[in-house]
């Protein structure tokens, strides 16, 4: 049982590292810049661009391992259906949380 738990933990750790390795530094910098420029008045197009930049596995949702900054800090609040990922619709919920 301990071996199985260790294998699962190791696999999750490697997956987490892989997600960040898959994100190019350019995408990461662009996402950070975009995120820092967002406000409550930002557009849905900007949120969609943020989703595209952060979505390293290209499944059109963000898992917690793909998030940074305010998205990461508010992940559980934004995940309204509690499926451990954020859709574009859920990610739009970030806008009211940002300062004008």
Short mmCIF file of N, CA, C and O in Angstrom, two decimals:
data_model
loop_
_atom_site.label_atom_id
_atom_site.label_comp_id
_atom_site.label_asym_id
_atom_site.label_seq_id
_atom_site.Cartn_x
_atom_site.Cartn_y
_atom_site.Cartn_z
N UNK A 1 0.82 -1.19 0.00
CA UNK A 1 0.00 0.00 0.00
C UNK A 1 0.87 1.26 0.00
O UNK A 1 0.58 2.21 -0.69
N UNK A 2 1.97 1.24 0.78
CA UNK A 2 2.86 2.39 0.82
C UNK A 2 3.53 2.61 -0.53
O UNK A 2 3.74 3.75 -0.94
N UNK A 3 3.84 1.50 -1.23
CA UNK A 3 4.47 1.63 -2.55
C UNK A 3 3.50 2.28 -3.53
O UNK A 3 3.90 3.11 -4.33
N UNK A 4 2.24 1.90 -3.47
CA UNK A 4 1.24 2.47 -4.37
C UNK A 4 1.08 3.96 -4.10
O UNK A 4 1.05 4.77 -5.02
N UNK A 5 1.01 4.32 -2.83
CA UNK A 5 0.89 5.73 -2.47
C UNK A 5 2.11 6.52 -2.94
O UNK A 5 1.98 7.64 -3.45
N UNK A 6 3.29 5.94 -2.80
CA UNK A 6 4.51 6.61 -3.23
C UNK A 6 4.53 6.79 -4.75
O UNK A 6 4.94 7.85 -5.26
N UNK A 7 4.08 5.78 -5.47
CA UNK A 7 4.03 5.86 -6.94
C UNK A 7 3.04 6.94 -7.37
O UNK A 7 3.34 7.72 -8.28
N UNK A 8 1.90 6.99 -6.73
CA UNK A 8 0.89 8.01 -7.06
C UNK A 8 1.45 9.41 -6.78
O UNK A 8 1.33 10.31 -7.61
N UNK A 9 2.08 9.57 -5.63
CA UNK A 9 2.65 10.86 -5.27
C UNK A 9 3.73 11.28 -6.26
O UNK A 9 3.77 12.42 -6.71
N UNK A 10 4.58 10.35 -6.63
CA UNK A 10 5.64 10.63 -7.58
C UNK A 10 5.05 11.00 -8.95
O UNK A 10 5.49 11.95 -9.59
N UNK A 11 4.04 10.27 -9.37
CA UNK A 11 3.40 10.54 -10.66
C UNK A 11 2.78 11.93 -10.68
O UNK A 11 2.91 12.66 -11.66
N UNK A 12 2.09 12.29 -9.60
CA UNK A 12 1.48 13.61 -9.52
C UNK A 12 2.54 14.71 -9.53
O UNK A 12 2.37 15.75 -10.17
N UNK A 13 3.64 14.48 -8.85
CA UNK A 13 4.73 15.45 -8.82
C UNK A 13 5.31 15.64 -10.21
O UNK A 13 5.57 16.76 -10.65
N UNK A 14 5.54 14.55 -10.91
CA UNK A 14 6.09 14.63 -12.26
C UNK A 14 5.12 15.31 -13.21
O UNK A 14 5.51 16.11 -14.06
N UNK A 15 3.84 15.01 -13.08
CA UNK A 15 2.83 15.64 -13.92
C UNK A 15 2.83 17.14 -13.69
O UNK A 15 2.80 17.93 -14.62
N UNK A 16 2.87 17.54 -12.44
CA UNK A 16 2.87 18.95 -12.10
C UNK A 16 4.08 19.65 -12.72
O UNK A 16 3.97 20.73 -13.28
N UNK A 17 5.24 19.04 -12.63
CA UNK A 17 6.44 19.62 -13.24
C UNK A 17 6.30 19.68 -14.75
O UNK A 17 6.72 20.65 -15.38
N UNK A 18 5.72 18.66 -15.34
CA UNK A 18 5.54 18.61 -16.78
C UNK A 18 4.66 19.75 -17.28
O UNK A 18 4.90 20.31 -18.33
N UNK A 19 3.62 20.07 -16.52
CA UNK A 19 2.72 21.14 -16.93
C UNK A 19 3.50 22.44 -17.05
O UNK A 19 3.38 23.17 -18.03
N UNK A 20 4.34 22.73 -16.08
CA UNK A 20 5.12 23.96 -16.14
C UNK A 20 6.20 23.88 -17.20
O UNK A 20 6.52 24.89 -17.82
N UNK A 21 6.74 22.71 -17.45
CA UNK A 21 7.73 22.57 -18.52
C UNK A 21 7.10 22.78 -19.88
O UNK A 21 7.74 23.27 -20.79
N UNK A 22 5.83 22.39 -20.04
CA UNK A 22 5.14 22.55 -21.31
C UNK A 22 4.79 24.00 -21.61
O UNK A 22 4.60 24.37 -22.75
N UNK A 23 4.66 24.80 -20.56
CA UNK A 23 4.34 26.20 -20.77
C UNK A 23 5.63 26.92 -21.16
O UNK A 23 6.58 26.92 -20.39
N UNK A 24 5.65 27.47 -22.33
CA UNK A 24 6.85 28.19 -22.75
C UNK A 24 7.01 29.42 -21.88
O UNK A 24 6.04 29.97 -21.37
N UNK A 25 8.24 29.85 -21.71
CA UNK A 25 8.47 31.02 -20.89
C UNK A 25 7.79 32.24 -21.51
O UNK A 25 7.34 33.13 -20.80
N UNK A 26 7.68 32.26 -22.82
CA UNK A 26 7.00 33.36 -23.51
C UNK A 26 5.52 33.39 -23.13
O UNK A 26 4.97 34.45 -22.81
N UNK A 27 4.85 32.23 -23.18
CA UNK A 27 3.44 32.16 -22.79
C UNK A 27 3.26 32.56 -21.34
O UNK A 27 2.32 33.27 -21.00
N UNK A 28 4.15 32.08 -20.50
CA UNK A 28 4.05 32.38 -19.07
C UNK A 28 4.19 33.88 -18.83
O UNK A 28 3.40 34.47 -18.09
N UNK A 29 5.16 34.51 -19.47
CA UNK A 29 5.36 35.95 -19.32
C UNK A 29 4.17 36.73 -19.87
O UNK A 29 3.72 37.71 -19.26
N UNK A 30 3.67 36.29 -21.02
CA UNK A 30 2.50 36.95 -21.61
C UNK A 30 1.29 36.83 -20.69
O UNK A 30 0.54 37.78 -20.51
N UNK A 31 1.11 35.65 -20.10
CA UNK A 31 -0.01 35.43 -19.19
C UNK A 31 0.13 36.30 -17.95
O UNK A 31 -0.86 36.91 -17.50
N UNK A 32 1.33 36.39 -17.40
CA UNK A 32 1.55 37.22 -16.22
C UNK A 32 1.30 38.70 -16.54
O UNK A 32 0.66 39.40 -15.76
N UNK A 33 1.78 39.14 -17.70
CA UNK A 33 1.57 40.53 -18.10
C UNK A 33 0.09 40.82 -18.29
O UNK A 33 -0.43 41.83 -17.81
N UNK A 34 -0.60 39.93 -19.00
CA UNK A 34 -2.03 40.11 -19.22
C UNK A 34 -2.79 40.10 -17.90
O UNK A 34 -3.64 40.95 -17.65
N UNK A 35 -2.46 39.17 -17.04
CA UNK A 35 -3.15 39.05 -15.75
C UNK A 35 -2.95 40.32 -14.93
O UNK A 35 -3.89 40.82 -14.30
N UNK A 36 -1.75 40.87 -14.94
CA UNK A 36 -1.49 42.07 -14.15
C UNK A 36 -2.20 43.30 -14.73
O UNK A 36 -2.43 44.27 -14.02
N UNK A 37 -2.56 43.24 -16.00
CA UNK A 37 -3.25 44.38 -16.62
C UNK A 37 -4.77 44.27 -16.54
O UNK A 37 -5.48 45.23 -16.85
N UNK A 38 -5.29 43.13 -16.13
CA UNK A 38 -6.74 42.95 -16.06
C UNK A 38 -7.34 43.78 -14.93
O UNK A 38 -6.73 43.99 -13.89
N UNK A 39 -8.56 44.23 -15.16
CA UNK A 39 -9.33 44.92 -14.14
C UNK A 39 -10.78 44.47 -14.26
O UNK A 39 -11.12 43.69 -15.16
N UNK A 40 -11.62 44.98 -13.41
CA UNK A 40 -13.03 44.62 -13.46
C UNK A 40 -13.66 45.02 -14.79
O UNK A 40 -14.70 44.48 -15.19
N UNK A 41 -13.05 45.96 -15.50
CA UNK A 41 -13.57 46.44 -16.78
C UNK A 41 -12.98 45.70 -17.98
O UNK A 41 -13.26 46.06 -19.12
N UNK A 42 -12.17 44.69 -17.75
CA UNK A 42 -11.54 43.96 -18.86
C UNK A 42 -12.57 43.17 -19.65
O UNK A 42 -13.66 42.88 -19.17
N UNK A 43 -12.18 42.81 -20.86
CA UNK A 43 -13.11 42.13 -21.77
C UNK A 43 -13.04 40.61 -21.63
O UNK A 43 -12.05 40.06 -21.15
N UNK A 44 -14.07 39.97 -22.11
CA UNK A 44 -14.12 38.51 -22.15
C UNK A 44 -13.03 38.00 -23.08
O UNK A 44 -12.43 36.95 -22.83
N UNK A 45 -12.72 38.77 -24.13
CA UNK A 45 -11.66 38.37 -25.06
C UNK A 45 -10.32 38.28 -24.32
O UNK A 45 -9.53 37.37 -24.56
N UNK A 46 -10.05 39.21 -23.40
CA UNK A 46 -8.81 39.16 -22.64
C UNK A 46 -8.77 37.94 -21.73
O UNK A 46 -7.74 37.29 -21.59
N UNK A 47 -9.91 37.59 -21.14
CA UNK A 47 -9.99 36.39 -20.29
C UNK A 47 -9.78 35.15 -21.14
O UNK A 47 -9.09 34.21 -20.74
N UNK A 48 -10.36 35.14 -22.33
CA UNK A 48 -10.18 34.01 -23.24
C UNK A 48 -8.71 33.86 -23.65
O UNK A 48 -8.19 32.74 -23.72
N UNK A 49 -8.05 34.96 -23.90
CA UNK A 49 -6.62 34.93 -24.23
C UNK A 49 -5.82 34.38 -23.06
O UNK A 49 -4.90 33.57 -23.25
N UNK A 50 -6.16 34.81 -21.85
CA UNK A 50 -5.48 34.30 -20.65
C UNK A 50 -5.65 32.79 -20.55
O UNK A 50 -4.69 32.06 -20.29
N UNK A 51 -6.86 32.30 -20.78
CA UNK A 51 -7.13 30.86 -20.75
C UNK A 51 -6.24 30.14 -21.77
O UNK A 51 -5.61 29.13 -21.45
N UNK A 52 -6.16 30.66 -22.97
CA UNK A 52 -5.36 30.04 -24.03
C UNK A 52 -3.87 30.01 -23.65
O UNK A 52 -3.20 29.00 -23.86
N UNK A 53 -3.38 31.09 -23.06
CA UNK A 53 -1.97 31.15 -22.69
C UNK A 53 -1.62 30.17 -21.57
O UNK A 53 -0.54 29.59 -21.56
N UNK A 54 -2.53 30.00 -20.63
CA UNK A 54 -2.24 29.15 -19.47
C UNK A 54 -2.58 27.68 -19.69
O UNK A 54 -2.05 26.81 -19.00
N UNK A 55 -3.45 27.39 -20.62
CA UNK A 55 -3.94 26.03 -20.85
C UNK A 55 -2.89 25.16 -21.55
O UNK A 55 -2.91 24.97 -22.76
N UNK A 56 -1.96 24.64 -20.78
CA UNK A 56 -0.84 23.90 -21.36
C UNK A 56 -1.24 22.58 -21.98
O UNK A 56 -0.60 22.12 -22.92
N UNK A 57 -2.30 21.94 -21.46
CA UNK A 57 -2.69 20.65 -22.04
C UNK A 57 -3.77 20.80 -23.11
O UNK A 57 -4.26 19.82 -23.64
N UNK A 58 -4.12 22.04 -23.42
CA UNK A 58 -5.03 22.37 -24.52
C UNK A 58 -6.38 21.65 -24.45
O UNK A 58 -6.91 21.19 -25.45
N UNK A 59 -6.95 21.59 -23.23
CA UNK A 59 -8.27 20.98 -23.08
C UNK A 59 -9.36 22.02 -22.85
O UNK A 59 -10.47 21.69 -22.47
N UNK A 60 -9.02 23.28 -23.09
CA UNK A 60 -9.96 24.41 -22.97
C UNK A 60 -10.47 24.64 -21.56
O UNK A 60 -11.53 25.26 -21.38
N UNK A 61 -9.76 24.15 -20.58
CA UNK A 61 -10.04 24.44 -19.17
C UNK A 61 -8.69 24.62 -18.47
O UNK A 61 -7.66 24.23 -18.99
N UNK A 62 -8.73 25.21 -17.29
CA UNK A 62 -7.52 25.35 -16.49
C UNK A 62 -7.60 24.49 -15.25
O UNK A 62 -8.56 24.61 -14.48
N UNK A 63 -6.64 23.63 -15.07
CA UNK A 63 -6.50 22.89 -13.83
C UNK A 63 -5.69 23.76 -12.88
O UNK A 63 -5.02 24.70 -13.31
N UNK A 64 -5.70 23.45 -11.60
CA UNK A 64 -5.00 24.29 -10.63
C UNK A 64 -3.51 24.38 -10.92
O UNK A 64 -2.88 25.39 -10.64
N UNK A 65 -2.94 23.34 -11.52
CA UNK A 65 -1.50 23.34 -11.83
C UNK A 65 -1.16 24.26 -13.00
O UNK A 65 0.01 24.50 -13.25
N UNK A 66 -2.18 24.75 -13.70
CA UNK A 66 -1.94 25.63 -14.85
C UNK A 66 -2.19 27.10 -14.50
O UNK A 66 -2.13 27.95 -15.38
N UNK A 67 -2.46 27.40 -13.25
CA UNK A 67 -2.84 28.75 -12.88
C UNK A 67 -1.71 29.51 -12.20
O UNK A 67 -0.80 28.92 -11.65
N UNK A 68 -1.81 30.82 -12.26
CA UNK A 68 -0.85 31.71 -11.62
C UNK A 68 -1.60 32.92 -11.05
O UNK A 68 -2.73 33.19 -11.44
N UNK A 69 -0.95 33.62 -10.17
CA UNK A 69 -1.46 34.90 -9.68
C UNK A 69 -2.86 34.85 -9.11
O UNK A 69 -3.21 33.94 -8.36
N UNK A 70 -3.67 35.81 -9.51
CA UNK A 70 -5.03 35.94 -8.98
C UNK A 70 -5.90 34.74 -9.34
O UNK A 70 -6.81 34.39 -8.58
N UNK A 71 -5.61 34.10 -10.47
CA UNK A 71 -6.38 32.91 -10.84
C UNK A 71 -6.08 31.78 -9.85
O UNK A 71 -6.98 31.11 -9.35
N UNK A 72 -4.81 31.60 -9.55
CA UNK A 72 -4.39 30.58 -8.59
C UNK A 72 -4.95 30.88 -7.20
O UNK A 72 -5.47 30.00 -6.52
N UNK A 73 -4.86 32.14 -6.78
CA UNK A 73 -5.32 32.55 -5.46
C UNK A 73 -6.83 32.37 -5.27
O UNK A 73 -7.30 32.12 -4.17
N UNK A 74 -7.58 32.49 -6.35
CA UNK A 74 -9.05 32.41 -6.27
C UNK A 74 -9.61 31.16 -6.93
O UNK A 74 -10.81 31.10 -7.21
N UNK A 75 -8.76 30.17 -7.17
CA UNK A 75 -9.17 28.98 -7.92
C UNK A 75 -10.43 28.34 -7.32
O UNK A 75 -11.40 28.08 -8.04
N UNK A 76 -10.43 28.06 -6.03
CA UNK A 76 -11.57 27.37 -5.42
C UNK A 76 -12.84 28.20 -5.49
O UNK A 76 -13.93 27.65 -5.67
N UNK A 77 -12.73 29.50 -5.38
CA UNK A 77 -13.88 30.38 -5.49
C UNK A 77 -14.43 30.39 -6.91
O UNK A 77 -15.64 30.37 -7.13
N UNK A 78 -13.53 30.41 -7.89
CA UNK A 78 -13.93 30.45 -9.29
C UNK A 78 -14.50 29.11 -9.78
O UNK A 78 -15.34 29.09 -10.68
N UNK A 79 -14.06 28.01 -9.20
CA UNK A 79 -14.49 26.68 -9.61
C UNK A 79 -15.89 26.38 -9.07
O UNK A 79 -16.08 25.61 -8.15
N UNK A 80 -16.88 27.01 -9.67
CA UNK A 80 -18.24 26.96 -9.13
C UNK A 80 -18.89 25.58 -9.24
O UNK A 80 -19.78 25.26 -8.46
N UNK A 81 -18.47 24.76 -10.20
CA UNK A 81 -19.05 23.43 -10.31
C UNK A 81 -18.19 22.37 -9.59
O UNK A 81 -18.49 21.19 -9.63
N UNK A 82 -17.11 22.82 -8.96
CA UNK A 82 -16.25 21.96 -8.12
C UNK A 82 -15.72 20.73 -8.86
O UNK A 82 -15.58 19.67 -8.29
N UNK A 83 -15.36 20.92 -10.14
CA UNK A 83 -14.80 19.80 -10.92
C UNK A 83 -13.28 19.90 -11.05
O UNK A 83 -12.67 19.24 -11.87
N UNK A 84 -12.67 20.77 -10.24
CA UNK A 84 -11.21 20.95 -10.18
C UNK A 84 -10.61 21.50 -11.47
O UNK A 84 -9.44 21.30 -11.76
N UNK A 85 -11.43 22.20 -12.25
CA UNK A 85 -10.94 22.90 -13.44
C UNK A 85 -11.82 24.12 -13.67
O UNK A 85 -12.95 24.20 -13.19
N UNK A 86 -11.26 25.08 -14.41
CA UNK A 86 -11.99 26.31 -14.70
C UNK A 86 -12.30 26.41 -16.19
O UNK A 86 -11.40 26.35 -17.02
N UNK A 87 -13.56 26.56 -16.49
CA UNK A 87 -13.99 26.81 -17.87
C UNK A 87 -13.87 28.31 -18.12
O UNK A 87 -13.63 29.11 -17.21
N UNK A 88 -14.05 28.72 -19.37
CA UNK A 88 -14.03 30.14 -19.69
C UNK A 88 -15.10 30.86 -18.89
O UNK A 88 -14.87 31.95 -18.35
N UNK A 89 -16.27 30.26 -18.80
CA UNK A 89 -17.37 30.88 -18.06
C UNK A 89 -16.99 31.11 -16.60
O UNK A 89 -17.25 32.18 -16.04
N UNK A 90 -16.35 30.12 -15.99
CA UNK A 90 -15.91 30.27 -14.60
C UNK A 90 -14.78 31.29 -14.48
O UNK A 90 -14.73 32.07 -13.52
N UNK A 91 -13.88 31.29 -15.44
CA UNK A 91 -12.74 32.22 -15.41
C UNK A 91 -13.22 33.67 -15.52
O UNK A 91 -12.60 34.57 -14.95
N UNK A 92 -14.33 33.89 -16.22
CA UNK A 92 -14.89 35.24 -16.31
C UNK A 92 -15.28 35.76 -14.93
O UNK A 92 -15.34 36.96 -14.72
N UNK A 93 -15.49 34.86 -13.98
CA UNK A 93 -15.81 35.27 -12.61
C UNK A 93 -14.66 35.99 -11.91
O UNK A 93 -14.84 36.58 -10.85
N UNK A 94 -13.49 35.96 -12.53
CA UNK A 94 -12.34 36.66 -11.97
C UNK A 94 -12.52 38.18 -12.08
O UNK A 94 -12.07 38.92 -11.21
N UNK A 95 -13.17 38.63 -13.13
CA UNK A 95 -13.28 40.07 -13.39
C UNK A 95 -13.87 40.85 -12.22
O UNK A 95 -13.29 41.86 -11.82
N UNK A 96 -15.00 40.44 -11.64
CA UNK A 96 -15.54 41.21 -10.51
C UNK A 96 -14.63 41.22 -9.28
O UNK A 96 -14.76 42.10 -8.43
N UNK A 97 -13.71 40.28 -9.21
CA UNK A 97 -12.81 40.21 -8.07
C UNK A 97 -11.63 41.17 -8.19
O UNK A 97 -10.92 41.44 -7.23
N UNK A 98 -11.43 41.70 -9.40
CA UNK A 98 -10.30 42.58 -9.66
C UNK A 98 -10.68 44.04 -9.40
O UNK A 98 -11.83 44.43 -9.57
N UNK A 99 -9.69 44.82 -9.02
CA UNK A 99 -9.92 46.25 -8.77
C UNK A 99 -10.10 46.98 -10.08
O UNK A 99 -9.53 46.61 -11.09
N UNK A 100 -10.90 48.02 -10.03
CA UNK A 100 -11.11 48.85 -11.22
C UNK A 100 -9.92 49.72 -11.47
O UNK A 100 -9.17 50.08 -10.66
#
